[in-house]
Amino acid sequence: MTIIDINTWERKQHFNHFKSLKDPYFAVTFPVDVTNAYHVAKSSNVSFFGKYLHDCMKAINEVDELKLRIEGDRVVKYDIINASATLMRSNNTFGFSYIEFDNDIDQFLSHLISEKNRIEATGELFPLRNDLQCIHCSAMPWVNFSGHKEPVSGAIDSIPKLAFSKVVTQTDGKMMMNVSININHALVDGYHVGLFTEKFQHYLNN
């Protein structure tokens, strides 16, 4: 973890301006092509959700601004960002997970399966680990949404929040999925979201 010196930070004015707003978050919804990721998951007999979530987390961990968090009166950058995803139970309720990131997809999927089993078995809403070193995300594979709004707690929040839509197959055979990202503008700009979208699509393609 690195503590950012706000006084010498190039984003000092941006940070001070946006952090003073009642709602400093902005949201973007964008499409990604998941055709290759879907076929790779099916041919490898692994979870499609796990595959694209891993690709997403690889991209998140390559954009420094998405690793920044507000902790009290300071800004910190974490070395590794994990995934706190909502995972559904067999009774159609869900629990919040905490999936430790690993560049190795097999390790990441192992962590995902462990959390899914824990949530199914315990009925607990909250994970055993709950901190700022993560992103919050959820999949809504029933809805091909073109916009998305996250609940707001009213507390100072700096964790990026993502949602993944239903996959739609186009007439040309491409499989498209919309992704929503909500981020705190005090830490992240549209340029950084653009970097993330490019990196996410790159990993989905490969």
Short mmCIF file of N, CA and C in Angstrom, two decimals, residues 4 7 10 15 22 26-27 30-31 37 42 52 57 63 71 99 103 109 115 139 148 161 185 190 195 197 200:
data_model
loop_
_atom_site.label_atom_id
_atom_site.label_comp_id
_atom_site.label_asym_id
_atom_site.label_seq_id
_atom_site.Cartn_x
_atom_site.Cartn_y
_atom_site.Cartn_z
N ILE A 4 -0.68 8.42 -0.77
CA ILE A 4 -0.50 9.50 -1.73
C ILE A 4 -0.30 10.82 -0.99
N ASN A 7 -0.72 16.94 -1.22
CA ASN A 7 -0.22 18.29 -1.48
C ASN A 7 0.61 18.37 -2.75
N GLU A 10 -0.83 15.55 -8.56
CA GLU A 10 -1.33 16.30 -9.71
C GLU A 10 -2.84 16.40 -9.73
N PHE A 15 -9.31 16.34 -6.72
CA PHE A 15 -9.69 15.60 -5.53
C PHE A 15 -10.47 16.48 -4.56
N LYS A 22 -21.90 16.28 -2.78
CA LYS A 22 -22.78 15.34 -2.09
C LYS A 22 -22.70 13.97 -2.72
N PHE A 26 -19.59 9.14 -10.70
CA PHE A 26 -20.17 9.15 -12.04
C PHE A 26 -20.19 7.73 -12.55
N ALA A 27 -21.08 7.47 -13.51
CA ALA A 27 -21.29 6.11 -13.99
C ALA A 27 -21.24 6.07 -15.51
N PHE A 30 -20.92 0.48 -20.85
CA PHE A 30 -20.28 0.26 -22.14
C PHE A 30 -20.39 -1.22 -22.53
N PRO A 31 -20.40 -1.52 -23.83
CA PRO A 31 -20.50 -2.91 -24.28
C PRO A 31 -19.12 -3.55 -24.41
N ALA A 37 -14.28 -15.13 -24.86
CA ALA A 37 -14.25 -15.52 -23.44
C ALA A 37 -15.27 -16.61 -23.16
N LYS A 42 -16.35 -22.36 -22.00
CA LYS A 42 -17.08 -23.59 -22.27
C LYS A 42 -16.13 -24.73 -22.67
N TYR A 52 -14.88 -14.16 -17.12
CA TYR A 52 -14.89 -12.74 -17.44
C TYR A 52 -14.60 -11.88 -16.21
N MET A 57 -10.78 -8.28 -13.46
CA MET A 57 -9.88 -7.98 -12.35
C MET A 57 -8.45 -7.78 -12.81
N VAL A 63 -4.78 -0.52 -13.80
CA VAL A 63 -5.09 0.92 -13.85
C VAL A 63 -4.95 1.47 -12.43
N GLU A 71 -9.23 6.90 2.66
CA GLU A 71 -9.26 6.35 4.02
C GLU A 71 -9.15 7.51 5.00
N ILE A 99 -13.35 -12.36 -3.03
CA ILE A 99 -12.55 -13.28 -3.83
C ILE A 99 -11.17 -12.69 -4.03
N ASN A 103 -3.34 -13.72 -10.49
CA ASN A 103 -3.17 -13.69 -11.94
C ASN A 103 -3.43 -15.05 -12.58
N LEU A 109 -10.28 -18.96 -9.71
CA LEU A 109 -11.52 -19.73 -9.75
C LEU A 109 -11.69 -20.59 -8.49
N GLU A 115 -15.77 -19.29 -2.02
CA GLU A 115 -16.70 -18.28 -1.54
C GLU A 115 -18.15 -18.65 -1.88
N ALA A 139 -23.55 -9.55 -11.12
CA ALA A 139 -24.00 -9.95 -12.45
C ALA A 139 -25.52 -9.98 -12.46
N HIS A 148 -27.37 1.75 -15.32
CA HIS A 148 -27.41 1.07 -14.03
C HIS A 148 -27.09 2.07 -12.93
N LYS A 161 -17.70 0.32 -8.36
CA LYS A 161 -18.81 -0.63 -8.36
C LYS A 161 -19.15 -0.98 -9.81
N HIS A 185 -15.33 10.40 -8.73
CA HIS A 185 -14.62 11.32 -9.61
C HIS A 185 -13.47 12.03 -8.91
N GLY A 190 -12.72 10.07 -16.69
CA GLY A 190 -13.16 9.31 -17.85
C GLY A 190 -12.01 8.67 -18.60
N LEU A 195 -9.13 3.58 -20.26
CA LEU A 195 -8.01 2.62 -20.17
C LEU A 195 -8.52 1.27 -19.69
N THR A 197 -11.57 -0.01 -19.95
CA THR A 197 -12.39 -0.69 -20.96
C THR A 197 -11.52 -1.35 -22.02
N PHE A 200 -9.82 -4.43 -20.40
CA PHE A 200 -10.81 -5.48 -20.17
C PHE A 200 -11.11 -6.21 -21.48
#
